[in-house]
JSON list of C-alpha atoms in Angstrom, two decimals:
[
{"chain": "F", "resi": 10, "resn": "MET", "atom": "CA", "xyz": [153.09, 53.06, 30.88]},
{"chain": "F", "resi": 11, "resn": "PRO", "atom": "CA", "xyz": [151.65, 55.21, 33.68]},
{"chain": "F", "resi": 12, "resn": "ALA", "atom": "CA", "xyz": [148.23, 56.68, 33.10]},
{"chain": "F", "resi": 13, "resn": "THR", "atom": "CA", "xyz": [145.76, 58.91, 34.89]},
{"chain": "F", "resi": 14, "resn": "ASN", "atom": "CA", "xyz": [142.00, 58.71, 34.59]},
{"chain": "F", "resi": 15, "resn": "PHE", "atom": "CA", "xyz": [139.72, 61.51, 35.75]},
{"chain": "F", "resi": 16, "resn": "LEU", "atom": "CA", "xyz": [136.45, 60.14, 37.09]},
{"chain": "F", "resi": 17, "resn": "ILE", "atom": "CA", "xyz": [133.04, 61.75, 37.26]},
{"chain": "F", "resi": 18, "resn": "VAL", "atom": "CA", "xyz": [132.76, 60.21, 40.70]},
{"chain": "F", "resi": 19, "resn": "SER", "atom": "CA", "xyz": [128.95, 60.00, 40.84]},
{"chain": "F", "resi": 20, "resn": "THR", "atom": "CA", "xyz": [128.96, 57.72, 37.78]},
{"chain": "F", "resi": 21, "resn": "VAL", "atom": "CA", "xyz": [131.28, 55.04, 39.19]},
{"chain": "F", "resi": 22, "resn": "GLY", "atom": "CA", "xyz": [129.26, 51.87, 39.67]},
{"chain": "F", "resi": 23, "resn": "ASN", "atom": "CA", "xyz": [126.03, 53.79, 39.03]},
{"chain": "F", "resi": 24, "resn": "PRO", "atom": "CA", "xyz": [123.77, 51.71, 36.74]},
{"chain": "F", "resi": 25, "resn": "LYS", "atom": "CA", "xyz": [121.22, 54.54, 36.62]},
{"chain": "F", "resi": 26, "resn": "HIS", "atom": "CA", "xyz": [123.65, 56.93, 34.93]},
{"chain": "F", "resi": 27, "resn": "PRO", "atom": "CA", "xyz": [122.71, 57.35, 31.26]},
{"chain": "F", "resi": 28, "resn": "GLY", "atom": "CA", "xyz": [124.96, 56.22, 28.45]},
{"chain": "F", "resi": 29, "resn": "LEU", "atom": "CA", "xyz": [127.50, 53.46, 28.30]},
{"chain": "F", "resi": 30, "resn": "PRO", "atom": "CA", "xyz": [128.18, 51.47, 31.48]},
{"chain": "F", "resi": 31, "resn": "LYS", "atom": "CA", "xyz": [130.82, 53.12, 33.64]},
{"chain": "F", "resi": 32, "resn": "LEU", "atom": "CA", "xyz": [133.60, 51.67, 35.75]},
{"chain": "F", "resi": 33, "resn": "THR", "atom": "CA", "xyz": [132.79, 50.05, 39.07]},
{"chain": "F", "resi": 34, "resn": "TRP", "atom": "CA", "xyz": [134.77, 50.69, 42.26]},
{"chain": "F", "resi": 35, "resn": "THR", "atom": "CA", "xyz": [136.08, 47.12, 42.03]},
{"chain": "F", "resi": 36, "resn": "GLN", "atom": "CA", "xyz": [137.50, 47.86, 38.57]},
{"chain": "F", "resi": 37, "resn": "VAL", "atom": "CA", "xyz": [138.91, 51.22, 39.69]},
{"chain": "F", "resi": 38, "resn": "LYS", "atom": "CA", "xyz": [140.64, 49.60, 42.68]},
{"chain": "F", "resi": 39, "resn": "LEU", "atom": "CA", "xyz": [142.11, 46.82, 40.52]},
{"chain": "F", "resi": 40, "resn": "MET", "atom": "CA", "xyz": [143.50, 49.30, 37.99]},
{"chain": "F", "resi": 41, "resn": "HIS", "atom": "CA", "xyz": [144.74, 51.59, 40.77]},
{"chain": "F", "resi": 42, "resn": "ARG", "atom": "CA", "xyz": [146.70, 48.70, 42.31]},
{"chain": "F", "resi": 43, "resn": "SER", "atom": "CA", "xyz": [148.30, 48.11, 38.89]},
{"chain": "F", "resi": 44, "resn": "GLY", "atom": "CA", "xyz": [149.60, 51.69, 38.77]},
{"chain": "F", "resi": 45, "resn": "ILE", "atom": "CA", "xyz": [146.83, 53.76, 37.18]},
{"chain": "F", "resi": 46, "resn": "ASP", "atom": "CA", "xyz": [145.99, 56.95, 39.04]},
{"chain": "F", "resi": 47, "resn": "PHE", "atom": "CA", "xyz": [142.43, 58.22, 39.44]},
{"chain": "F", "resi": 48, "resn": "TYR", "atom": "CA", "xyz": [141.46, 61.79, 40.25]},
{"chain": "F", "resi": 49, "resn": "SER", "atom": "CA", "xyz": [138.41, 64.03, 40.13]},
{"chain": "F", "resi": 50, "resn": "HIS", "atom": "CA", "xyz": [136.50, 65.19, 37.09]},
{"chain": "F", "resi": 51, "resn": "THR", "atom": "CA", "xyz": [133.99, 66.49, 39.70]},
{"chain": "F", "resi": 52, "resn": "PHE", "atom": "CA", "xyz": [131.38, 64.53, 41.60]},
{"chain": "F", "resi": 53, "resn": "ASP", "atom": "CA", "xyz": [128.47, 65.44, 39.32]},
{"chain": "F", "resi": 54, "resn": "SER", "atom": "CA", "xyz": [129.24, 68.72, 37.52]},
{"chain": "F", "resi": 55, "resn": "HIS", "atom": "CA", "xyz": [130.14, 67.31, 34.12]},
{"chain": "F", "resi": 56, "resn": "ALA", "atom": "CA", "xyz": [127.27, 69.01, 32.32]},
{"chain": "F", "resi": 57, "resn": "TYR", "atom": "CA", "xyz": [126.26, 72.22, 30.65]},
{"chain": "F", "resi": 58, "resn": "ALA", "atom": "CA", "xyz": [123.80, 74.54, 32.34]},
{"chain": "F", "resi": 59, "resn": "TYR", "atom": "CA", "xyz": [122.54, 78.08, 31.95]},
{"chain": "F", "resi": 60, "resn": "VAL", "atom": "CA", "xyz": [124.99, 80.07, 34.02]},
{"chain": "F", "resi": 61, "resn": "ARG", "atom": "CA", "xyz": [126.06, 83.66, 34.38]},
{"chain": "F", "resi": 62, "resn": "PRO", "atom": "CA", "xyz": [129.87, 83.62, 34.05]},
{"chain": "F", "resi": 63, "resn": "GLU", "atom": "CA", "xyz": [132.00, 86.16, 35.93]},
{"chain": "F", "resi": 64, "resn": "GLY", "atom": "CA", "xyz": [131.58, 89.67, 34.54]},
{"chain": "F", "resi": 65, "resn": "LYS", "atom": "CA", "xyz": [128.72, 88.74, 32.20]},
{"chain": "F", "resi": 66, "resn": "THR", "atom": "CA", "xyz": [125.24, 90.25, 32.29]},
{"chain": "F", "resi": 67, "resn": "HIS", "atom": "CA", "xyz": [123.31, 87.45, 30.54]},
{"chain": "F", "resi": 68, "resn": "ASP", "atom": "CA", "xyz": [122.93, 83.71, 31.03]},
{"chain": "F", "resi": 69, "resn": "ARG", "atom": "CA", "xyz": [124.71, 81.39, 28.62]},
{"chain": "F", "resi": 70, "resn": "LEU", "atom": "CA", "xyz": [124.88, 77.66, 28.19]},
{"chain": "F", "resi": 71, "resn": "GLU", "atom": "CA", "xyz": [128.28, 76.88, 29.71]},
{"chain": "F", "resi": 72, "resn": "PRO", "atom": "CA", "xyz": [130.01, 74.18, 31.77]},
{"chain": "F", "resi": 73, "resn": "MET", "atom": "CA", "xyz": [128.19, 74.31, 35.09]},
{"chain": "F", "resi": 74, "resn": "LEU", "atom": "CA", "xyz": [131.25, 75.26, 37.16]},
{"chain": "F", "resi": 75, "resn": "MET", "atom": "CA", "xyz": [131.43, 78.57, 35.25]},
{"chain": "F", "resi": 76, "resn": "GLY", "atom": "CA", "xyz": [128.92, 80.53, 37.31]},
{"chain": "F", "resi": 77, "resn": "PRO", "atom": "CA", "xyz": [125.65, 80.66, 39.25]},
{"chain": "F", "resi": 78, "resn": "GLU", "atom": "CA", "xyz": [123.12, 78.32, 37.65]},
{"chain": "F", "resi": 79, "resn": "HIS", "atom": "CA", "xyz": [119.80, 79.57, 36.26]},
{"chain": "F", "resi": 80, "resn": "ASN", "atom": "CA", "xyz": [117.16, 76.85, 36.41]},
{"chain": "F", "resi": 81, "resn": "LYS", "atom": "CA", "xyz": [114.98, 77.71, 33.40]},
{"chain": "F", "resi": 82, "resn": "THR", "atom": "CA", "xyz": [112.17, 75.42, 34.64]},
{"chain": "F", "resi": 83, "resn": "THR", "atom": "CA", "xyz": [111.75, 77.02, 38.06]},
{"chain": "F", "resi": 84, "resn": "GLY", "atom": "CA", "xyz": [113.21, 80.43, 37.23]},
{"chain": "F", "resi": 85, "resn": "HIS", "atom": "CA", "xyz": [115.56, 80.23, 40.24]},
{"chain": "F", "resi": 86, "resn": "VAL", "atom": "CA", "xyz": [119.00, 81.80, 39.79]},
{"chain": "F", "resi": 87, "resn": "GLU", "atom": "CA", "xyz": [121.58, 80.69, 42.33]},
{"chain": "F", "resi": 88, "resn": "THR", "atom": "CA", "xyz": [122.87, 83.38, 44.61]},
{"chain": "F", "resi": 89, "resn": "GLU", "atom": "CA", "xyz": [126.61, 83.79, 44.78]},
{"chain": "F", "resi": 90, "resn": "GLN", "atom": "CA", "xyz": [126.58, 81.99, 48.13]},
{"chain": "F", "resi": 91, "resn": "GLU", "atom": "CA", "xyz": [124.54, 79.06, 46.71]},
{"chain": "F", "resi": 92, "resn": "TYR", "atom": "CA", "xyz": [126.90, 78.83, 43.74]},
{"chain": "F", "resi": 93, "resn": "ILE", "atom": "CA", "xyz": [130.01, 78.73, 45.93]},
{"chain": "F", "resi": 94, "resn": "ARG", "atom": "CA", "xyz": [128.39, 76.14, 48.22]},
{"chain": "F", "resi": 95, "resn": "ARG", "atom": "CA", "xyz": [127.45, 73.97, 45.19]},
{"chain": "F", "resi": 96, "resn": "VAL", "atom": "CA", "xyz": [130.93, 74.07, 43.66]},
{"chain": "F", "resi": 97, "resn": "LYS", "atom": "CA", "xyz": [132.76, 73.52, 46.95]},
{"chain": "F", "resi": 98, "resn": "GLY", "atom": "CA", "xyz": [130.37, 70.72, 47.90]},
{"chain": "F", "resi": 99, "resn": "ASP", "atom": "CA", "xyz": [130.79, 68.93, 44.58]},
{"chain": "F", "resi": 100, "resn": "LEU", "atom": "CA", "xyz": [134.59, 69.14, 44.53]},
{"chain": "F", "resi": 101, "resn": "THR", "atom": "CA", "xyz": [134.93, 68.20, 48.20]},
{"chain": "F", "resi": 102, "resn": "ARG", "atom": "CA", "xyz": [132.58, 65.23, 47.86]},
{"chain": "F", "resi": 103, "resn": "ALA", "atom": "CA", "xyz": [134.49, 63.86, 44.85]},
{"chain": "F", "resi": 104, "resn": "ASP", "atom": "CA", "xyz": [137.85, 64.10, 46.63]},
{"chain": "F", "resi": 105, "resn": "GLN", "atom": "CA", "xyz": [136.49, 62.57, 49.86]},
{"chain": "F", "resi": 106, "resn": "ILE", "atom": "CA", "xyz": [135.07, 59.57, 47.99]},
{"chain": "F", "resi": 107, "resn": "LEU", "atom": "CA", "xyz": [138.32, 59.07, 46.05]},
{"chain": "F", "resi": 108, "resn": "ARG", "atom": "CA", "xyz": [140.24, 59.25, 49.33]},
{"chain": "F", "resi": 109, "resn": "ASN", "atom": "CA", "xyz": [137.91, 56.71, 50.97]},
{"chain": "F", "resi": 110, "resn": "GLU", "atom": "CA", "xyz": [137.74, 54.30, 48.02]},
{"chain": "F", "resi": 111, "resn": "ILE", "atom": "CA", "xyz": [141.35, 54.25, 46.78]},
{"chain": "F", "resi": 112, "resn": "GLY", "atom": "CA", "xyz": [143.33, 56.21, 49.36]},
{"chain": "F", "resi": 113, "resn": "ASN", "atom": "CA", "xyz": [144.14, 59.27, 47.26]},
{"chain": "F", "resi": 114, "resn": "ARG", "atom": "CA", "xyz": [146.37, 61.68, 49.12]},
{"chain": "F", "resi": 115, "resn": "ARG", "atom": "CA", "xyz": [146.50, 64.31, 46.40]},
{"chain": "F", "resi": 116, "resn": "ASP", "atom": "CA", "xyz": [143.57, 66.39, 45.24]},
{"chain": "F", "resi": 117, "resn": "ILE", "atom": "CA", "xyz": [143.75, 66.91, 41.48]},
{"chain": "F", "resi": 118, "resn": "LEU", "atom": "CA", "xyz": [140.94, 68.08, 39.20]},
{"chain": "F", "resi": 119, "resn": "ALA", "atom": "CA", "xyz": [140.28, 68.05, 35.47]},
{"chain": "F", "resi": 120, "resn": "PHE", "atom": "CA", "xyz": [137.72, 70.74, 34.69]},
{"chain": "F", "resi": 121, "resn": "PRO", "atom": "CA", "xyz": [134.72, 69.39, 32.77]},
{"chain": "F", "resi": 122, "resn": "TYR", "atom": "CA", "xyz": [134.93, 70.70, 29.21]},
{"chain": "F", "resi": 123, "resn": "GLY", "atom": "CA", "xyz": [137.94, 72.75, 30.36]},
{"chain": "F", "resi": 124, "resn": "GLY", "atom": "CA", "xyz": [135.54, 75.31, 31.88]},
{"chain": "F", "resi": 125, "resn": "TYR", "atom": "CA", "xyz": [136.75, 77.40, 34.80]},
{"chain": "F", "resi": 126, "resn": "THR", "atom": "CA", "xyz": [136.88, 80.99, 36.02]},
{"chain": "F", "resi": 127, "resn": "GLN", "atom": "CA", "xyz": [139.31, 82.85, 38.25]},
{"chain": "F", "resi": 128, "resn": "GLN", "atom": "CA", "xyz": [136.78, 82.43, 41.05]},
{"chain": "F", "resi": 129, "resn": "VAL", "atom": "CA", "xyz": [136.74, 78.65, 40.56]},
{"chain": "F", "resi": 130, "resn": "LEU", "atom": "CA", "xyz": [140.55, 78.59, 40.54]},
{"chain": "F", "resi": 131, "resn": "GLY", "atom": "CA", "xyz": [140.47, 80.44, 43.87]},
{"chain": "F", "resi": 132, "resn": "LEU", "atom": "CA", "xyz": [137.97, 77.95, 45.30]},
{"chain": "F", "resi": 133, "resn": "CYS", "atom": "CA", "xyz": [140.18, 75.08, 44.13]},
{"chain": "F", "resi": 134, "resn": "ARG", "atom": "CA", "xyz": [143.22, 76.57, 45.83]},
{"chain": "F", "resi": 135, "resn": "ASN", "atom": "CA", "xyz": [141.22, 77.18, 49.03]},
{"chain": "F", "resi": 136, "resn": "LEU", "atom": "CA", "xyz": [140.06, 73.54, 48.98]},
{"chain": "F", "resi": 137, "resn": "GLY", "atom": "CA", "xyz": [143.67, 72.35, 48.70]},
{"chain": "F", "resi": 138, "resn": "ILE", "atom": "CA", "xyz": [143.40, 71.10, 45.13]},
{"chain": "F", "resi": 139, "resn": "GLN", "atom": "CA", "xyz": [147.03, 70.87, 44.11]},
{"chain": "F", "resi": 140, "resn": "VAL", "atom": "CA", "xyz": [146.80, 70.70, 40.31]},
{"chain": "F", "resi": 141, "resn": "VAL", "atom": "CA", "xyz": [144.02, 71.50, 37.83]},
{"chain": "F", "resi": 142, "resn": "PHE", "atom": "CA", "xyz": [143.74, 70.52, 34.17]},
{"chain": "F", "resi": 143, "resn": "THR", "atom": "CA", "xyz": [141.99, 72.22, 31.28]},
{"chain": "F", "resi": 144, "resn": "VAL", "atom": "CA", "xyz": [141.44, 70.70, 27.83]},
{"chain": "F", "resi": 145, "resn": "LYS", "atom": "CA", "xyz": [144.55, 72.29, 26.33]},
{"chain": "F", "resi": 146, "resn": "PRO", "atom": "CA", "xyz": [146.78, 69.53, 24.95]},
{"chain": "F", "resi": 147, "resn": "GLY", "atom": "CA", "xyz": [150.41, 69.25, 25.95]},
{"chain": "F", "resi": 148, "resn": "ILE", "atom": "CA", "xyz": [152.97, 67.76, 28.31]},
{"chain": "F", "resi": 149, "resn": "ASP", "atom": "CA", "xyz": [153.48, 69.31, 31.73]},
{"chain": "F", "resi": 150, "resn": "GLY", "atom": "CA", "xyz": [156.63, 70.51, 33.40]},
{"chain": "F", "resi": 151, "resn": "PRO", "atom": "CA", "xyz": [157.49, 70.41, 37.10]},
{"chain": "F", "resi": 152, "resn": "GLY", "atom": "CA", "xyz": [155.60, 72.71, 39.44]},
{"chain": "F", "resi": 153, "resn": "GLN", "atom": "CA", "xyz": [152.75, 73.75, 37.16]},
{"chain": "F", "resi": 154, "resn": "TYR", "atom": "CA", "xyz": [149.39, 74.44, 38.85]},
{"chain": "F", "resi": 155, "resn": "MET", "atom": "CA", "xyz": [147.43, 74.58, 35.59]},
{"chain": "F", "resi": 156, "resn": "GLY", "atom": "CA", "xyz": [148.20, 71.44, 33.63]},
{"chain": "F", "resi": 157, "resn": "TYR", "atom": "CA", "xyz": [147.78, 70.27, 30.07]},
{"chain": "F", "resi": 158, "resn": "ARG", "atom": "CA", "xyz": [146.25, 66.94, 29.25]},
{"chain": "F", "resi": 159, "resn": "VAL", "atom": "CA", "xyz": [146.31, 64.29, 26.58]},
{"chain": "F", "resi": 160, "resn": "ASN", "atom": "CA", "xyz": [142.69, 63.33, 26.05]},
{"chain": "F", "resi": 161, "resn": "ALA", "atom": "CA", "xyz": [142.58, 59.59, 25.54]},
{"chain": "F", "resi": 162, "resn": "GLY", "atom": "CA", "xyz": [138.95, 59.10, 26.50]},
{"chain": "F", "resi": 163, "resn": "GLY", "atom": "CA", "xyz": [137.25, 59.38, 23.13]},
{"chain": "F", "resi": 164, "resn": "MET", "atom": "CA", "xyz": [135.53, 56.31, 21.74]},
{"chain": "F", "resi": 165, "resn": "ASP", "atom": "CA", "xyz": [136.94, 57.11, 18.29]},
{"chain": "F", "resi": 166, "resn": "ASN", "atom": "CA", "xyz": [140.53, 57.60, 19.46]},
{"chain": "F", "resi": 167, "resn": "ASN", "atom": "CA", "xyz": [143.12, 55.69, 17.49]},
{"chain": "F", "resi": 168, "resn": "PRO", "atom": "CA", "xyz": [145.34, 54.03, 20.12]},
{"chain": "F", "resi": 169, "resn": "ILE", "atom": "CA", "xyz": [148.39, 53.81, 17.84]},
{"chain": "F", "resi": 170, "resn": "ALA", "atom": "CA", "xyz": [148.15, 57.49, 16.91]},
{"chain": "F", "resi": 171, "resn": "LEU", "atom": "CA", "xyz": [147.65, 58.39, 20.57]},
{"chain": "F", "resi": 172, "resn": "VAL", "atom": "CA", "xyz": [150.81, 56.54, 21.67]},
{"chain": "F", "resi": 173, "resn": "GLU", "atom": "CA", "xyz": [152.79, 58.12, 18.82]},
{"chain": "F", "resi": 174, "resn": "SER", "atom": "CA", "xyz": [151.61, 61.62, 19.75]},
{"chain": "F", "resi": 175, "resn": "MET", "atom": "CA", "xyz": [152.62, 61.03, 23.39]},
{"chain": "F", "resi": 176, "resn": "LYS", "atom": "CA", "xyz": [156.07, 59.77, 22.32]},
{"chain": "F", "resi": 177, "resn": "HIS", "atom": "CA", "xyz": [156.50, 62.82, 20.10]},
{"chain": "F", "resi": 178, "resn": "ALA", "atom": "CA", "xyz": [155.46, 65.21, 22.88]},
{"chain": "F", "resi": 179, "resn": "GLU", "atom": "CA", "xyz": [157.71, 63.39, 25.36]},
{"chain": "F", "resi": 180, "resn": "SER", "atom": "CA", "xyz": [160.72, 63.70, 23.05]},
{"chain": "F", "resi": 181, "resn": "LEU", "atom": "CA", "xyz": [160.13, 67.44, 22.65]},
{"chain": "F", "resi": 182, "resn": "ARG", "atom": "CA", "xyz": [160.23, 67.86, 26.42]},
{"chain": "F", "resi": 183, "resn": "GLY", "atom": "CA", "xyz": [163.43, 65.84, 26.74]},
{"chain": "F", "resi": 184, "resn": "TYR", "atom": "CA", "xyz": [161.79, 63.12, 28.84]},
{"chain": "F", "resi": 185, "resn": "SER", "atom": "CA", "xyz": [162.24, 60.28, 26.35]},
{"chain": "F", "resi": 186, "resn": "LYS", "atom": "CA", "xyz": [163.53, 57.09, 27.93]},
{"chain": "F", "resi": 187, "resn": "ALA", "atom": "CA", "xyz": [164.00, 55.34, 24.57]},
{"chain": "F", "resi": 188, "resn": "GLY", "atom": "CA", "xyz": [167.57, 54.49, 23.60]}
]
């Protein structure tokens, strides 16, 4: 069964990253050779931060791609230019590393926590990112830019229920290969 995994690229093989041990590049390469695809879940933007989302007048705790970051410790608020440079730098770095490590030729992104703005979508298009995913569940059709996803990454996920939900969704789309 084909699968896709979205990596927070800075965590791969990084023993200093907090939490459970993450995949190593050796493991990623082995799984990639067996048919599993790996794409970007950003380089290191999978976090919440105080940001000022588009059209808002006050800072809110949001996924950090959502707007200029306000560092509450230093008081610094990113300028629009700093924000754009941060987002473009993060997304570009993740895709370059994935290209170097496993030879990715497609740039695909799953937004951390599903958080994005129209400005971020524009940046993604300008960077050549071909497909983006939110956290909305579903099965995709051909040619979609904004994709659905089946989130299989939870530690409490029931694998049998997950497979059954994918089979059900597949049959609704007419893609079932079962006889």
